Amino acid sequence: MSAFEIIMLGCFGVAWPASIYRSYKARTAKGKSVLFLIVILIGYAAGMLHKLYYSHDFVICLYAANFGMVFADLMLWLRNRKIDRAEEAREADLEIKA
């Protein structure tokens, strides 16, 4: 267990709720990188696996909490992409009728 690891995970843990809130309120996937979210999820999963295999300390809870928040943000990205596509289809339909 490293104090620096705990500080890092804590800082990221404070930032993710703001990202989730912005994703929820924005209702658009524009400007959000799904690849970035996936890479971060892989990193947190690797951290959890390391803790399971080598360390067995409470820091795994911080990795799991951060993983959960990024996963929630990814689910919002999927919802927002669906909203974007529906809006684009609606706009295309309006252009055809005009």
mmCIF file of N, CA and C in Angstrom:
data_model
loop_
_atom_site.group_PDB
_atom_site.id
_atom_site.type_symbol
_atom_site.label_atom_id
_atom_site.label_comp_id
_atom_site.label_asym_id
_atom_site.label_seq_id
_atom_site.Cartn_x
_atom_site.Cartn_y
_atom_site.Cartn_z
ATOM 1 N N MET A 1 0.853 -1.179 0.000
ATOM 2 C CA MET A 1 0.000 0.000 0.000
ATOM 3 C C MET A 1 0.892 1.232 0.000
ATOM 4 N N SER A 2 0.573 2.166 -0.853
ATOM 5 C CA SER A 2 1.342 3.392 -0.981
ATOM 6 C C SER A 2 0.432 4.594 -0.743
ATOM 7 N N ALA A 3 0.921 5.526 0.049
ATOM 8 C CA ALA A 3 0.157 6.755 0.285
ATOM 9 C C ALA A 3 -0.056 7.503 -1.022
ATOM 10 N N PHE A 4 0.927 7.447 -1.922
ATOM 11 C CA PHE A 4 0.796 8.136 -3.201
ATOM 12 C C PHE A 4 -0.297 7.511 -4.073
ATOM 13 N N GLU A 5 -0.423 6.204 -4.016
ATOM 14 C CA GLU A 5 -1.477 5.512 -4.755
ATOM 15 C C GLU A 5 -2.845 5.917 -4.208
ATOM 16 N N ILE A 6 -2.954 6.000 -2.911
ATOM 17 C CA ILE A 6 -4.216 6.398 -2.285
ATOM 18 C C ILE A 6 -4.574 7.830 -2.667
ATOM 19 N N ILE A 7 -3.586 8.720 -2.650
ATOM 20 C CA ILE A 7 -3.830 10.121 -3.022
ATOM 21 C C ILE A 7 -4.269 10.203 -4.485
ATOM 22 N N MET A 8 -3.579 9.461 -5.371
ATOM 23 C CA MET A 8 -3.932 9.465 -6.788
ATOM 24 C C MET A 8 -5.370 9.007 -6.989
ATOM 25 N N LEU A 9 -5.723 7.880 -6.397
ATOM 26 C CA LEU A 9 -7.076 7.354 -6.552
ATOM 27 C C LEU A 9 -8.110 8.284 -5.923
ATOM 28 N N GLY A 10 -7.750 8.906 -4.825
ATOM 29 C CA GLY A 10 -8.652 9.863 -4.191
ATOM 30 C C GLY A 10 -8.914 11.073 -5.073
ATOM 31 N N CYS A 11 -7.844 11.590 -5.678
ATOM 32 C CA CYS A 11 -8.006 12.745 -6.570
ATOM 33 C C CYS A 11 -8.862 12.401 -7.776
ATOM 34 N N PHE A 12 -8.606 11.240 -8.391
ATOM 35 C CA PHE A 12 -9.439 10.828 -9.509
ATOM 36 C C PHE A 12 -10.873 10.594 -9.046
ATOM 37 N N GLY A 13 -11.018 10.029 -7.864
ATOM 38 C CA GLY A 13 -12.345 9.752 -7.325
ATOM 39 C C GLY A 13 -13.171 11.001 -7.097
ATOM 40 N N VAL A 14 -12.510 12.106 -6.818
ATOM 41 C CA VAL A 14 -13.206 13.377 -6.634
ATOM 42 C C VAL A 14 -13.636 13.946 -7.985
ATOM 43 N N ALA A 15 -12.851 13.689 -9.030
ATOM 44 C CA ALA A 15 -13.129 14.266 -10.346
ATOM 45 C C ALA A 15 -14.251 13.545 -11.093
ATOM 46 N N TRP A 16 -14.385 12.236 -10.913
ATOM 47 C CA TRP A 16 -15.365 11.489 -11.709
ATOM 48 C C TRP A 16 -16.815 11.898 -11.475
ATOM 49 N N PRO A 17 -17.235 12.197 -10.249
ATOM 50 C CA PRO A 17 -18.643 12.619 -10.097
ATOM 51 C C PRO A 17 -18.999 13.858 -10.926
ATOM 52 N N ALA A 18 -18.056 14.796 -11.061
ATOM 53 C CA ALA A 18 -18.316 15.980 -11.887
ATOM 54 C C ALA A 18 -18.485 15.580 -13.351
ATOM 55 N N SER A 19 -17.666 14.649 -13.819
ATOM 56 C CA SER A 19 -17.782 14.177 -15.204
ATOM 57 C C SER A 19 -19.114 13.469 -15.423
ATOM 58 N N ILE A 20 -19.511 12.661 -14.457
ATOM 59 C CA ILE A 20 -20.795 11.960 -14.554
ATOM 60 C C ILE A 20 -21.945 12.963 -14.589
ATOM 61 N N TYR A 21 -21.888 13.962 -13.736
ATOM 62 C CA TYR A 21 -22.946 14.975 -13.691
ATOM 63 C C TYR A 21 -23.035 15.724 -15.022
ATOM 64 N N ARG A 22 -21.878 16.105 -15.576
ATOM 65 C CA ARG A 22 -21.885 16.813 -16.860
ATOM 66 C C ARG A 22 -22.449 15.926 -17.968
ATOM 67 N N SER A 23 -22.092 14.648 -17.959
ATOM 68 C CA SER A 23 -22.626 13.725 -18.971
ATOM 69 C C SER A 23 -24.137 13.591 -18.843
ATOM 70 N N TYR A 24 -24.611 13.511 -17.607
ATOM 71 C CA TYR A 24 -26.039 13.358 -17.356
ATOM 72 C C TYR A 24 -26.814 14.591 -17.834
ATOM 73 N N LYS A 25 -26.302 15.772 -17.485
ATOM 74 C CA LYS A 25 -27.003 17.006 -17.826
ATOM 75 C C LYS A 25 -26.891 17.362 -19.310
ATOM 76 N N ALA A 26 -25.756 17.055 -19.930
ATOM 77 C CA ALA A 26 -25.516 17.461 -21.313
ATOM 78 C C ALA A 26 -26.427 16.737 -22.300
ATOM 79 N N ARG A 27 -26.723 15.475 -22.038
ATOM 80 C CA ARG A 27 -27.564 14.668 -22.908
ATOM 81 C C ARG A 27 -27.020 14.607 -24.340
ATOM 82 N N THR A 28 -25.686 14.661 -24.466
ATOM 83 C CA THR A 28 -25.022 14.498 -25.749
ATOM 84 C C THR A 28 -23.685 13.807 -25.516
ATOM 85 N N ALA A 29 -23.286 12.996 -26.485
ATOM 86 C CA ALA A 29 -21.997 12.300 -26.401
ATOM 87 C C ALA A 29 -20.890 13.132 -27.048
ATOM 88 N N LYS A 30 -21.262 14.225 -27.662
ATOM 89 C CA LYS A 30 -20.280 15.070 -28.346
ATOM 90 C C LYS A 30 -19.298 15.643 -27.326
ATOM 91 N N GLY A 31 -18.032 15.542 -27.666
ATOM 92 C CA GLY A 31 -16.992 16.078 -26.797
ATOM 93 C C GLY A 31 -16.482 15.097 -25.751
ATOM 94 N N LYS A 32 -17.037 13.909 -25.700
ATOM 95 C CA LYS A 32 -16.614 12.890 -24.728
ATOM 96 C C LYS A 32 -16.004 11.730 -25.504
ATOM 97 N N SER A 33 -14.821 11.313 -25.101
ATOM 98 C CA SER A 33 -14.122 10.234 -25.796
ATOM 99 C C SER A 33 -14.428 8.891 -25.150
ATOM 100 N N VAL A 34 -15.111 8.027 -25.892
ATOM 101 C CA VAL A 34 -15.420 6.692 -25.380
ATOM 102 C C VAL A 34 -14.139 5.870 -25.267
ATOM 103 N N LEU A 35 -13.199 6.088 -26.177
ATOM 104 C CA LEU A 35 -11.926 5.371 -26.104
ATOM 105 C C LEU A 35 -11.185 5.713 -24.806
ATOM 106 N N PHE A 36 -11.200 6.967 -24.426
ATOM 107 C CA PHE A 36 -10.577 7.385 -23.167
ATOM 108 C C PHE A 36 -11.215 6.661 -21.986
ATOM 109 N N LEU A 37 -12.529 6.601 -21.956
ATOM 110 C CA LEU A 37 -13.219 5.926 -20.858
ATOM 111 C C LEU A 37 -12.850 4.445 -20.801
ATOM 112 N N ILE A 38 -12.768 3.809 -21.947
ATOM 113 C CA ILE A 38 -12.422 2.386 -21.989
ATOM 114 C C ILE A 38 -10.991 2.167 -21.505
ATOM 115 N N VAL A 39 -10.074 3.019 -21.922
ATOM 116 C CA VAL A 39 -8.681 2.898 -21.478
ATOM 117 C C VAL A 39 -8.593 3.067 -19.956
ATOM 118 N N ILE A 40 -9.323 4.015 -19.412
ATOM 119 C CA ILE A 40 -9.321 4.223 -17.960
ATOM 120 C C ILE A 40 -9.904 3.002 -17.250
ATOM 121 N N LEU A 41 -10.987 2.438 -17.787
ATOM 122 C CA LEU A 41 -11.558 1.224 -17.192
ATOM 123 C C LEU A 41 -10.549 0.080 -17.178
ATOM 124 N N ILE A 42 -9.829 -0.085 -18.267
ATOM 125 C CA ILE A 42 -8.807 -1.132 -18.318
ATOM 126 C C ILE A 42 -7.734 -0.886 -17.257
ATOM 127 N N GLY A 43 -7.333 0.355 -17.092
ATOM 128 C CA GLY A 43 -6.339 0.686 -16.075
ATOM 129 C C GLY A 43 -6.825 0.373 -14.669
ATOM 130 N N TYR A 44 -8.052 0.742 -14.368
ATOM 131 C CA TYR A 44 -8.594 0.437 -13.036
ATOM 132 C C TYR A 44 -8.752 -1.070 -12.838
ATOM 133 N N ALA A 45 -9.162 -1.778 -13.883
ATOM 134 C CA ALA A 45 -9.274 -3.235 -13.777
ATOM 135 C C ALA A 45 -7.903 -3.850 -13.512
ATOM 136 N N ALA A 46 -6.878 -3.348 -14.179
ATOM 137 C CA ALA A 46 -5.525 -3.858 -13.938
ATOM 138 C C ALA A 46 -5.089 -3.578 -12.505
ATOM 139 N N GLY A 47 -5.427 -2.401 -12.000
ATOM 140 C CA GLY A 47 -5.101 -2.077 -10.612
ATOM 141 C C GLY A 47 -5.800 -3.010 -9.635
ATOM 142 N N MET A 48 -7.065 -3.319 -9.909
ATOM 143 C CA MET A 48 -7.802 -4.240 -9.033
ATOM 144 C C MET A 48 -7.201 -5.645 -9.085
ATOM 145 N N LEU A 49 -6.842 -6.084 -10.271
ATOM 146 C CA LEU A 49 -6.235 -7.415 -10.394
ATOM 147 C C LEU A 49 -4.900 -7.477 -9.655
ATOM 148 N N HIS A 50 -4.129 -6.420 -9.756
ATOM 149 C CA HIS A 50 -2.861 -6.374 -9.017
ATOM 150 C C HIS A 50 -3.116 -6.497 -7.514
ATOM 151 N N LYS A 51 -4.104 -5.758 -7.036
ATOM 152 C CA LYS A 51 -4.421 -5.821 -5.601
ATOM 153 C C LYS A 51 -4.900 -7.211 -5.200
ATOM 154 N N LEU A 52 -5.700 -7.838 -6.051
ATOM 155 C CA LEU A 52 -6.192 -9.184 -5.733
ATOM 156 C C LEU A 52 -5.066 -10.207 -5.675
ATOM 157 N N TYR A 53 -4.135 -10.096 -6.608
ATOM 158 C CA TYR A 53 -3.072 -11.101 -6.693
ATOM 159 C C TYR A 53 -1.890 -10.839 -5.764
ATOM 160 N N TYR A 54 -1.591 -9.569 -5.472
ATOM 161 C CA TYR A 54 -0.345 -9.273 -4.770
ATOM 162 C C TYR A 54 -0.491 -8.558 -3.440
ATOM 163 N N SER A 55 -1.436 -7.653 -3.305
ATOM 164 C CA SER A 55 -1.428 -6.776 -2.129
ATOM 165 C C SER A 55 -2.491 -7.085 -1.090
ATOM 166 N N HIS A 56 -3.686 -7.391 -1.508
ATOM 167 C CA HIS A 56 -4.796 -7.674 -0.600
ATOM 168 C C HIS A 56 -4.975 -6.576 0.455
ATOM 169 N N ASP A 57 -5.070 -5.334 0.009
ATOM 170 C CA ASP A 57 -5.334 -4.263 0.968
ATOM 171 C C ASP A 57 -6.591 -3.503 0.560
ATOM 172 N N PHE A 58 -6.992 -2.570 1.402
ATOM 173 C CA PHE A 58 -8.260 -1.860 1.196
ATOM 174 C C PHE A 58 -8.242 -0.950 -0.027
ATOM 175 N N VAL A 59 -7.080 -0.690 -0.594
ATOM 176 C CA VAL A 59 -6.988 0.216 -1.738
ATOM 177 C C VAL A 59 -7.788 -0.322 -2.926
ATOM 178 N N ILE A 60 -8.024 -1.614 -2.954
ATOM 179 C CA ILE A 60 -8.843 -2.189 -4.018
ATOM 180 C C ILE A 60 -10.240 -1.556 -4.018
ATOM 181 N N CYS A 61 -10.701 -1.145 -2.856
ATOM 182 C CA CYS A 61 -12.013 -0.479 -2.769
ATOM 183 C C CYS A 61 -11.999 0.846 -3.524
ATOM 184 N N LEU A 62 -10.881 1.558 -3.463
ATOM 185 C CA LEU A 62 -10.758 2.822 -4.194
ATOM 186 C C LEU A 62 -10.740 2.562 -5.704
ATOM 187 N N TYR A 63 -10.015 1.520 -6.109
ATOM 188 C CA TYR A 63 -10.027 1.157 -7.530
ATOM 189 C C TYR A 63 -11.445 0.781 -7.971
ATOM 190 N N ALA A 64 -12.130 0.000 -7.162
ATOM 191 C CA ALA A 64 -13.486 -0.446 -7.510
ATOM 192 C C ALA A 64 -14.451 0.737 -7.579
ATOM 193 N N ALA A 65 -14.333 1.669 -6.642
ATOM 194 C CA ALA A 65 -15.205 2.848 -6.656
ATOM 195 C C ALA A 65 -14.968 3.678 -7.917
ATOM 196 N N ASN A 66 -13.704 3.902 -8.247
ATOM 197 C CA ASN A 66 -13.382 4.657 -9.456
ATOM 198 C C ASN A 66 -13.850 3.917 -10.705
ATOM 199 N N PHE A 67 -13.642 2.604 -10.743
ATOM 200 C CA PHE A 67 -14.106 1.797 -11.867
ATOM 201 C C PHE A 67 -15.621 1.967 -12.029
ATOM 202 N N GLY A 68 -16.343 1.893 -10.930
ATOM 203 C CA GLY A 68 -17.798 2.045 -10.980
ATOM 204 C C GLY A 68 -18.228 3.393 -11.514
ATOM 205 N N MET A 69 -17.513 4.448 -11.118
ATOM 206 C CA MET A 69 -17.871 5.781 -11.605
ATOM 207 C C MET A 69 -17.571 5.923 -13.095
ATOM 208 N N VAL A 70 -16.446 5.403 -13.548
ATOM 209 C CA VAL A 70 -16.122 5.477 -14.974
ATOM 210 C C VAL A 70 -17.115 4.630 -15.771
ATOM 211 N N PHE A 71 -17.479 3.480 -15.237
ATOM 212 C CA PHE A 71 -18.478 2.635 -15.902
ATOM 213 C C PHE A 71 -19.812 3.384 -16.018
ATOM 214 N N ALA A 72 -20.205 4.089 -14.966
ATOM 215 C CA ALA A 72 -21.438 4.878 -15.016
ATOM 216 C C ALA A 72 -21.339 5.960 -16.090
ATOM 217 N N ASP A 73 -20.183 6.605 -16.176
ATOM 218 C CA ASP A 73 -19.972 7.625 -17.204
ATOM 219 C C ASP A 73 -20.038 7.005 -18.599
ATOM 220 N N LEU A 74 -19.511 5.797 -18.756
ATOM 221 C CA LEU A 74 -19.588 5.092 -20.035
ATOM 222 C C LEU A 74 -21.038 4.765 -20.386
ATOM 223 N N MET A 75 -21.821 4.347 -19.405
ATOM 224 C CA MET A 75 -23.235 4.051 -19.660
ATOM 225 C C MET A 75 -23.979 5.329 -20.062
ATOM 226 N N LEU A 76 -23.633 6.449 -19.453
ATOM 227 C CA LEU A 76 -24.243 7.720 -19.845
ATOM 228 C C LEU A 76 -23.823 8.110 -21.260
ATOM 229 N N TRP A 77 -22.578 7.809 -21.623
ATOM 230 C CA TRP A 77 -22.128 8.084 -22.984
ATOM 231 C C TRP A 77 -22.979 7.292 -23.978
ATOM 232 N N LEU A 78 -23.241 6.028 -23.663
ATOM 233 C CA LEU A 78 -24.087 5.208 -24.538
ATOM 234 C C LEU A 78 -25.496 5.784 -24.644
ATOM 235 N N ARG A 79 -26.050 6.200 -23.505
ATOM 236 C CA ARG A 79 -27.380 6.830 -23.523
ATOM 237 C C ARG A 79 -27.350 8.096 -24.370
ATOM 238 N N ASN A 80 -26.331 8.901 -24.163
ATOM 239 C CA ASN A 80 -26.248 10.180 -24.872
ATOM 240 C C ASN A 80 -26.031 9.989 -26.368
ATOM 241 N N ARG A 81 -25.274 8.959 -26.752
ATOM 242 C CA ARG A 81 -25.093 8.670 -28.170
ATOM 243 C C ARG A 81 -26.428 8.279 -28.799
ATOM 244 N N LYS A 82 -27.228 7.519 -28.065
ATOM 245 C CA LYS A 82 -28.556 7.145 -28.547
ATOM 246 C C LYS A 82 -29.428 8.391 -28.723
ATOM 247 N N ILE A 83 -29.346 9.308 -27.779
ATOM 248 C CA ILE A 83 -30.091 10.567 -27.879
ATOM 249 C C ILE A 83 -29.614 11.358 -29.098
ATOM 250 N N ASP A 84 -28.288 11.431 -29.287
ATOM 251 C CA ASP A 84 -27.729 12.150 -30.441
ATOM 252 C C ASP A 84 -28.232 11.562 -31.752
ATOM 253 N N ARG A 85 -28.210 10.237 -31.847
ATOM 254 C CA ARG A 85 -28.658 9.589 -33.082
ATOM 255 C C ARG A 85 -30.140 9.821 -33.340
ATOM 256 N N ALA A 86 -30.939 9.793 -32.300
ATOM 257 C CA ALA A 86 -32.377 10.051 -32.459
ATOM 258 C C ALA A 86 -32.605 11.488 -32.922
ATOM 259 N N GLU A 87 -31.844 12.414 -32.378
ATOM 260 C CA GLU A 87 -31.969 13.823 -32.772
ATOM 261 C C GLU A 87 -31.532 14.014 -34.223
ATOM 262 N N GLU A 88 -30.444 13.356 -34.609
ATOM 263 C CA GLU A 88 -29.980 13.452 -35.995
ATOM 264 C C GLU A 88 -31.009 12.862 -36.954
ATOM 265 N N ALA A 89 -31.633 11.755 -36.581
ATOM 266 C CA ALA A 89 -32.666 11.149 -37.424
ATOM 267 C C ALA A 89 -33.875 12.062 -37.523
ATOM 268 N N ARG A 90 -34.245 12.682 -36.422
ATOM 269 C CA ARG A 90 -35.378 13.601 -36.427
ATOM 270 C C ARG A 90 -35.095 14.794 -37.329
ATOM 271 N N GLU A 91 -33.873 15.339 -37.234
ATOM 272 C CA GLU A 91 -33.499 16.475 -38.077
ATOM 273 C C GLU A 91 -33.465 16.085 -39.555
ATOM 274 N N ALA A 92 -32.964 14.886 -39.848
ATOM 275 C CA ALA A 92 -32.928 14.418 -41.234
ATOM 276 C C ALA A 92 -34.344 14.235 -41.766
ATOM 277 N N ASP A 93 -35.242 13.742 -40.920
ATOM 278 C CA ASP A 93 -36.625 13.554 -41.321
ATOM 279 C C ASP A 93 -37.297 14.900 -41.608
ATOM 280 N N LEU A 94 -36.978 15.889 -40.791
ATOM 281 C CA LEU A 94 -37.531 17.220 -41.014
ATOM 282 C C LEU A 94 -37.001 17.836 -42.309
ATOM 283 N N GLU A 95 -35.746 17.590 -42.638
ATOM 284 C CA GLU A 95 -35.168 18.120 -43.886
ATOM 285 C C GLU A 95 -35.822 17.474 -45.095
ATOM 286 N N ILE A 96 -36.098 16.184 -45.004
ATOM 287 C CA ILE A 96 -36.737 15.481 -46.110
ATOM 288 C C ILE A 96 -38.154 16.030 -46.355
ATOM 289 N N LYS A 97 -38.881 16.299 -45.276
ATOM 290 C CA LYS A 97 -40.260 16.791 -45.383
ATOM 291 C C LYS A 97 -40.304 18.238 -45.832
ATOM 292 N N ALA A 98 -39.236 18.997 -45.635
ATOM 293 C CA ALA A 98 -39.246 20.434 -45.968
ATOM 294 C C ALA A 98 -39.070 20.704 -47.420
#
